[in-house]
Short mmCIF file of C-alpha atoms (C1' of nucleotides) in Angstrom, two decimals:
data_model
loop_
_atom_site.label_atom_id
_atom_site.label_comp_id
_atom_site.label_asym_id
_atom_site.label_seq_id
_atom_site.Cartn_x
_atom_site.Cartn_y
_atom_site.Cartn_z
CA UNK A 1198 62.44 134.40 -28.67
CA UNK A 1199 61.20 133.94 -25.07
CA UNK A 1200 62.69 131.01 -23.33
CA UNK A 1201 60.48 128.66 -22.01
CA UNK A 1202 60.94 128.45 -18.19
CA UNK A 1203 61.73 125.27 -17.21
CA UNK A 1204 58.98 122.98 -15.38
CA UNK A 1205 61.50 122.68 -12.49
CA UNK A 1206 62.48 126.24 -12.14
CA UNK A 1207 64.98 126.70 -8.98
CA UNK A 1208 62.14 127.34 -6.23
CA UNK A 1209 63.92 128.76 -3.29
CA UNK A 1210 62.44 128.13 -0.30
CA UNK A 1211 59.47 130.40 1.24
CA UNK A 1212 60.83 133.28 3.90
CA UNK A 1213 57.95 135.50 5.86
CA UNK A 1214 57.86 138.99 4.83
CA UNK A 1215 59.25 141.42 7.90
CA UNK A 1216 55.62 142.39 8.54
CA UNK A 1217 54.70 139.13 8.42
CA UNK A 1218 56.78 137.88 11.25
CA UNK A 1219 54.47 136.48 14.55
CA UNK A 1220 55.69 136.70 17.86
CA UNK A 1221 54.42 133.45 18.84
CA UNK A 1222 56.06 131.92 16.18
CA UNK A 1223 59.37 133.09 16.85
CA UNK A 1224 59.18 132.21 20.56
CA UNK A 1225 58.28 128.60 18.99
CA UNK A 1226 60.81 128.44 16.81
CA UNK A 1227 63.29 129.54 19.90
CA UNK A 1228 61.82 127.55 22.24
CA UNK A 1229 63.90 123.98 21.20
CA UNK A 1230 67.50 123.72 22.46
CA UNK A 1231 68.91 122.72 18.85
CA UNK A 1232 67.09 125.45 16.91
CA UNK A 1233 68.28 128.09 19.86
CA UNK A 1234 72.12 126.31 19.65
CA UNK A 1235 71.60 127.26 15.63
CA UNK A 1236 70.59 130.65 16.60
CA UNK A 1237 73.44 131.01 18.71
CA UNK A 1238 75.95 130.09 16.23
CA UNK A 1239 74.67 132.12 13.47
CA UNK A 1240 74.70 135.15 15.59
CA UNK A 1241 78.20 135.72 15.09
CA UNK A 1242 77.76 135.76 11.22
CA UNK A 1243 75.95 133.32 8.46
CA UNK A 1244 77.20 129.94 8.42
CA UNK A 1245 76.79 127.19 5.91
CA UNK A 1246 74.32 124.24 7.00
CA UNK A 1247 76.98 121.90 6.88
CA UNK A 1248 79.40 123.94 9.11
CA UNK A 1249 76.72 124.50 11.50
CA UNK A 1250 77.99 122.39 14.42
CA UNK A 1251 74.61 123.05 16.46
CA UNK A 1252 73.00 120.93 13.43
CA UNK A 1253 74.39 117.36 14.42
CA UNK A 1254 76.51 116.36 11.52
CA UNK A 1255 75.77 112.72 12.12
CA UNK A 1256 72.07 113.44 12.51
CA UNK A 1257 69.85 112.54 9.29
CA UNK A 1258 69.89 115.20 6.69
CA UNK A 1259 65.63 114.92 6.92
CA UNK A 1260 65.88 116.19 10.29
CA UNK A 1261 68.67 118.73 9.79
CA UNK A 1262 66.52 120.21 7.17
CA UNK A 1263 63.39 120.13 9.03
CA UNK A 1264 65.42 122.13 11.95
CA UNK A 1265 66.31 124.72 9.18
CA UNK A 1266 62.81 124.46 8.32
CA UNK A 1267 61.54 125.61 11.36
CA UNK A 1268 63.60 128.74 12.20
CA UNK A 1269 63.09 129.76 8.32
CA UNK A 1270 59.32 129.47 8.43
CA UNK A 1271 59.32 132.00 11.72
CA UNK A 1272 61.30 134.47 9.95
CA UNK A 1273 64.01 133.96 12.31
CA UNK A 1274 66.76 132.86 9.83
CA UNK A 1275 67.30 133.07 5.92
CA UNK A 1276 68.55 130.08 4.26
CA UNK A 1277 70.37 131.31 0.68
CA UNK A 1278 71.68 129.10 -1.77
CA UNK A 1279 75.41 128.99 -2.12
CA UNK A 1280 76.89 126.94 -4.43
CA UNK A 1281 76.11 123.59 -3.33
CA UNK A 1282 75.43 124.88 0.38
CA UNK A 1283 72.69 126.85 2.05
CA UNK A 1284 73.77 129.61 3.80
CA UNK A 1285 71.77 130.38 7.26
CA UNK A 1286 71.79 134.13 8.00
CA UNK A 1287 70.30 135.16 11.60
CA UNK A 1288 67.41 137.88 10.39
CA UNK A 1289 68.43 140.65 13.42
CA UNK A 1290 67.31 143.37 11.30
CA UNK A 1291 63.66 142.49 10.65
CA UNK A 1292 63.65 140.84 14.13
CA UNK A 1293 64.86 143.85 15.58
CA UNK A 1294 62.43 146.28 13.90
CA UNK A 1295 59.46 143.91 14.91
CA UNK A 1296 60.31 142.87 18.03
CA UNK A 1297 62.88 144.78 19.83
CA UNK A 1298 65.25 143.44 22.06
CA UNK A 1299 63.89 140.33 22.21
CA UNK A 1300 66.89 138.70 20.47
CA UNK A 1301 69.51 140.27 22.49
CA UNK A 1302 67.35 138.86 25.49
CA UNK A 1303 67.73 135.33 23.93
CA UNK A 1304 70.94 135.78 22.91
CA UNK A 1305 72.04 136.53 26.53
CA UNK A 1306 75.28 138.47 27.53
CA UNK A 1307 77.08 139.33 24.68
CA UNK A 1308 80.53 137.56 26.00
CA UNK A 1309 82.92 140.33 26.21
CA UNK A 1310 85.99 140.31 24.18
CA UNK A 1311 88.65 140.28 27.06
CA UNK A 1312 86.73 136.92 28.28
CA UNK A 1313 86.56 134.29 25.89
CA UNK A 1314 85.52 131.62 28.89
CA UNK A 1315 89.00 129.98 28.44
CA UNK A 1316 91.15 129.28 31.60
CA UNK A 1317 93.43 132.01 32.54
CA UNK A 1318 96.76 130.91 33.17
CA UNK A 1319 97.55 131.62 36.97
CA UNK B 655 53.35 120.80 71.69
CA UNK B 656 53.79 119.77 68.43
CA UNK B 657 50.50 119.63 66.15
CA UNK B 658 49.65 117.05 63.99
CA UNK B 659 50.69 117.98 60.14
CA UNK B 660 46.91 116.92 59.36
CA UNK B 661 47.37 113.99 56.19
CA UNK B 662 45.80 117.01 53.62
CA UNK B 663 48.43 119.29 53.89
CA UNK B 664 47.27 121.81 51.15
CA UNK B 665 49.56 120.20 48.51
CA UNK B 666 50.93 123.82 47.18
CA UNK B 667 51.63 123.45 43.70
CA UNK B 668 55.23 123.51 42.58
CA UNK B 669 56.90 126.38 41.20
CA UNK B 670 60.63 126.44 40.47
CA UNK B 671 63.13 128.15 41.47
CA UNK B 672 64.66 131.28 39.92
CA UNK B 673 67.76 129.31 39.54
CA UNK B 674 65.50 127.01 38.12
CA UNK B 675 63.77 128.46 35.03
CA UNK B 676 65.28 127.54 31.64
CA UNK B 677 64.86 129.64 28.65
CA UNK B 678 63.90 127.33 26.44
CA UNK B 679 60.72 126.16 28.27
CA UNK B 680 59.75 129.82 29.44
CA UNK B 681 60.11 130.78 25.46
CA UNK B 682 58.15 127.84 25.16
CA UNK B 683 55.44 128.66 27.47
CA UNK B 684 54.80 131.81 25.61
CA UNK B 685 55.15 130.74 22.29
CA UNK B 686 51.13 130.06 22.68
CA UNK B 687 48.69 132.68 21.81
CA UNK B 688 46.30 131.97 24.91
CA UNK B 689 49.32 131.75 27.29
CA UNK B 690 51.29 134.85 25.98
CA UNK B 691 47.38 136.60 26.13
CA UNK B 692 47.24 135.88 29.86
CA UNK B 693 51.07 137.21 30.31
CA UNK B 694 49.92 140.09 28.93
CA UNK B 695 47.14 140.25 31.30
CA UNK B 696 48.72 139.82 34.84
CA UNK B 697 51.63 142.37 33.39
CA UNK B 698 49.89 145.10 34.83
CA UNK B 699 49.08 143.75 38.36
CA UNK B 700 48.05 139.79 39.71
CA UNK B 701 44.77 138.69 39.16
CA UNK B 702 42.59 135.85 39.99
CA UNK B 703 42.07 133.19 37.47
CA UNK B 704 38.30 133.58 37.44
CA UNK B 705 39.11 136.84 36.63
CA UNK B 706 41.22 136.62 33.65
CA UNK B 707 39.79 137.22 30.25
CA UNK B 708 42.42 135.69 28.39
CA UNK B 709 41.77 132.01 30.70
CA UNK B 710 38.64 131.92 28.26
CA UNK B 711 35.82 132.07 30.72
CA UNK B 712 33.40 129.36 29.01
CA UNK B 713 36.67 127.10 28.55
CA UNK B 714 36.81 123.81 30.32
CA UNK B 715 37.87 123.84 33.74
CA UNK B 716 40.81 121.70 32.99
CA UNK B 717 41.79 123.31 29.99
CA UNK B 718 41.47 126.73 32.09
CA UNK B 719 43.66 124.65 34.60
CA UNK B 720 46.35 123.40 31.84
CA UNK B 721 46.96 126.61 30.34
CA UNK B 722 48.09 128.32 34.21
CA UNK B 723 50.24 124.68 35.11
CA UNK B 724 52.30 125.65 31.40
CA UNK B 725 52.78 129.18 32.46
CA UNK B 726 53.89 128.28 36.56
CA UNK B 727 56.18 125.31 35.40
CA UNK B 728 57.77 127.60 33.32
CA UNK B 729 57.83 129.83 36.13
CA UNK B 730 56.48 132.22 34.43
CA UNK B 731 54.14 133.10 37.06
CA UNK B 732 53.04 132.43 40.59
CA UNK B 733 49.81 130.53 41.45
CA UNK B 734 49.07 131.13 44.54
CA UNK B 735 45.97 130.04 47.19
CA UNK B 736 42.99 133.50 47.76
CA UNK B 737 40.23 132.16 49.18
CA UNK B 738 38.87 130.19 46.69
CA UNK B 739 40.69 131.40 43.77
CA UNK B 740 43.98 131.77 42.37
CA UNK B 741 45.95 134.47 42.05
CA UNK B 742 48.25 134.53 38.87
CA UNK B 743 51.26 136.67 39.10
CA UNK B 744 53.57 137.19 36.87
CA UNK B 745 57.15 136.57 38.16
CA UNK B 746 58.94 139.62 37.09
CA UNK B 747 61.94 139.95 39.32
CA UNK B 748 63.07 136.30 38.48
CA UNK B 749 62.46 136.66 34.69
CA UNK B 750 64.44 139.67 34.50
CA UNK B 751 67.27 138.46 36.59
CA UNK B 752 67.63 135.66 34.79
CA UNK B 753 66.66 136.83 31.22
CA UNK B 754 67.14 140.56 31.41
CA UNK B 755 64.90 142.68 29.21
CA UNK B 756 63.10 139.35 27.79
CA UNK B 757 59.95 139.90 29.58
CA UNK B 758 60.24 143.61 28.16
CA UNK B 759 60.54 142.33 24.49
CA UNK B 760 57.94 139.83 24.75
CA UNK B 761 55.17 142.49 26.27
CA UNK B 762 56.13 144.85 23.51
CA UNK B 763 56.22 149.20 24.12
CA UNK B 764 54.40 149.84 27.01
CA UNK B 765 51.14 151.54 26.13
CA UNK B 766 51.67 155.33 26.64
CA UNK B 767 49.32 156.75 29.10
CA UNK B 768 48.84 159.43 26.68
CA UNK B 769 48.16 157.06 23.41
CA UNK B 770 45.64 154.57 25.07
CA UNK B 771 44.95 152.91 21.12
CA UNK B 772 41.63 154.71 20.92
CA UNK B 773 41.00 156.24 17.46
CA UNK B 774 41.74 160.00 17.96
CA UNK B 775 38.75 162.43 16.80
CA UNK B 776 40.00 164.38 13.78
"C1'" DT C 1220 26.17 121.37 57.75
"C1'" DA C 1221 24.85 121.63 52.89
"C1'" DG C 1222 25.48 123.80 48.55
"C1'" DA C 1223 27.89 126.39 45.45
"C1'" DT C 1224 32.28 128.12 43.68
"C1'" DC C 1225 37.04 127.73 42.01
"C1'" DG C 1226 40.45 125.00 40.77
"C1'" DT C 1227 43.42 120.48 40.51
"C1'" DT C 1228 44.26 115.82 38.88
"C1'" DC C 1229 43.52 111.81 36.17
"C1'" DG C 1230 42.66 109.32 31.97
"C1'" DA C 1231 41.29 109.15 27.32
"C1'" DT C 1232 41.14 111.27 22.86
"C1'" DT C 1233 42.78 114.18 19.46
"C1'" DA C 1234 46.03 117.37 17.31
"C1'" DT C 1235 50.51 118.89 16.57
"C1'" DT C 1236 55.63 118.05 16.29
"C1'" DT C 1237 59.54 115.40 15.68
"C1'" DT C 1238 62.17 111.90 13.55
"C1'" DC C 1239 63.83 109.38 9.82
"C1'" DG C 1240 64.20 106.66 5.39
"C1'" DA C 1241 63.50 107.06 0.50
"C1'" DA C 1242 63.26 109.56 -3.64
"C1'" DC C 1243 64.75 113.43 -5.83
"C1'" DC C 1244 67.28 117.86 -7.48
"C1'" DG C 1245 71.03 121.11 -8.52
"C1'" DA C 1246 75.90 122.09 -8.11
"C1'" DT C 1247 80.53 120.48 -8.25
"C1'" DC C 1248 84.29 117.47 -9.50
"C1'" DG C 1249 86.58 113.69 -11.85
"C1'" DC D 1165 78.88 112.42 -18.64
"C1'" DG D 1166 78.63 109.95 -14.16
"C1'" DA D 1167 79.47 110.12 -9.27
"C1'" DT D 1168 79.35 112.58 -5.07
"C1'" DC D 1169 77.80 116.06 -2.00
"C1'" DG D 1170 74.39 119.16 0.37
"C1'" DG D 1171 69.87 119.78 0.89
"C1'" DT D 1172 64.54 119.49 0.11
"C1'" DT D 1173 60.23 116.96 0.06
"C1'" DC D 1174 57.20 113.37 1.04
"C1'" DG D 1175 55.25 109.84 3.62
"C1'" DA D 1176 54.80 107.12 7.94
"C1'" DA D 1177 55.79 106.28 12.68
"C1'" DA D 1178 56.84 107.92 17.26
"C1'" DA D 1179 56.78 111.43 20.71
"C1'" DT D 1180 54.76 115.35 22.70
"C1'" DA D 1181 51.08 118.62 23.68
"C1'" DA D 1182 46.20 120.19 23.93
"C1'" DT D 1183 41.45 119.27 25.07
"C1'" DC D 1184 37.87 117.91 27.92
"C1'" DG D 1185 34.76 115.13 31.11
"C1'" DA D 1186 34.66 113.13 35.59
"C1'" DA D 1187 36.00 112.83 40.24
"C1'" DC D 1188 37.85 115.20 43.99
"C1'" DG D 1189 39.41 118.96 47.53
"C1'" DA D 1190 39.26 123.27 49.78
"C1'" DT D 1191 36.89 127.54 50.68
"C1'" DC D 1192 33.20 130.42 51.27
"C1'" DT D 1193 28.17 131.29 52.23
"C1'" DA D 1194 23.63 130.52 53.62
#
DNA sequence: TAGATCGTTCGATTATTTTCGAACCGATCG
DNA sequence: CGATCGGTTCGAAAATAATCGAACGATCTA
């Protein structure tokens, strides 16, 4: 028997194809100081919405979203469900292959291991 | 002696300083398909406003006007006083100094002098 | 000097983005 | 199951950006 699939199937949210990806959208998308602090963050490794410190906790969850939103729609992050979370994953592969070096130019110096930017004790 | 600074000093416009630009708003100013069109333009020399394709011709003079006062508060180019025209430059030096190999990304390979883009003759 | 050319600025209008509450949904936990 | 948690979606309202005509200024040219 073939189950019926529900009305309300899980629809997980819309991500551009690689090929898909427009440079004027990502510069958009990079262009805001939160969405580039989320950027930032995730480009150490994916990080769950609600960990992601550069998406104010205290703000409301519309506008966390809609920040999300945003940098998913460019094809400049994949949002995953896990478990109750969404995990954000920085796309550097497809960004990469379309557009290369651009994110390392965002991105800035990568900060070098031996300097973490903390005080050195004199 | 001392001459008069006459009361209609040509008013320069503003650019800012290299230490100036902020990522954010130069992503900004070419996250725009007309603005990121006239980047593209000047990348391969300065050229005078009335000269540049991508500054649609037939546009409004304001409009015209708008889209170079995004790119030079940016300070992503120079506007600067020829006769009675403008010459848009595209500030290079400071980009890359301050966002090295951004300006590289965003203009994409450099067009081989030996692959122009015209359809080869099989 | 007068006219034409090239571009800026201002103000108003329109279009696009951002923000946020409310309603809702699935997953988890008791 | 019922409550809570994390997140989306849908309006509507506020903020920001784009567009364009009109007025102006400076430069060149006749």
């Amino acid at each position: 028997m073939i189950s019926d699939v529900p009305e309300t199937l899980p629809p997980d949210l819309p991500h551009p194809a690689r090929d898909e990806l427009e440079l004027t959208q990502v510069l958009f998308a990079l262009s805001d100081p939160v969405r580039l602090a989320v950027v930032r963050e995730i480009a150490s490794g994916p990080l769950e919405m609600v960990n992601c410190a550069a998406l104010r906790p205290d703000a409301p969850k519309s506008t966390r979203s809609h920040v999300a939103k945003v940098l998913r729609e460019a094809g400049v992050v994949t949002s995953a469900p896990a478990g109750r979370c969404r995990l954000l994953s920085l796309r550097r592969d497809d960004l990469e292959a379309r557009f290369p070096g651009l994110l390392d130019a965002v991105l800035g110096p990568r900060p070098s291991p031996i300097d973490d930017g903390a005080p050195t004790e004199s």
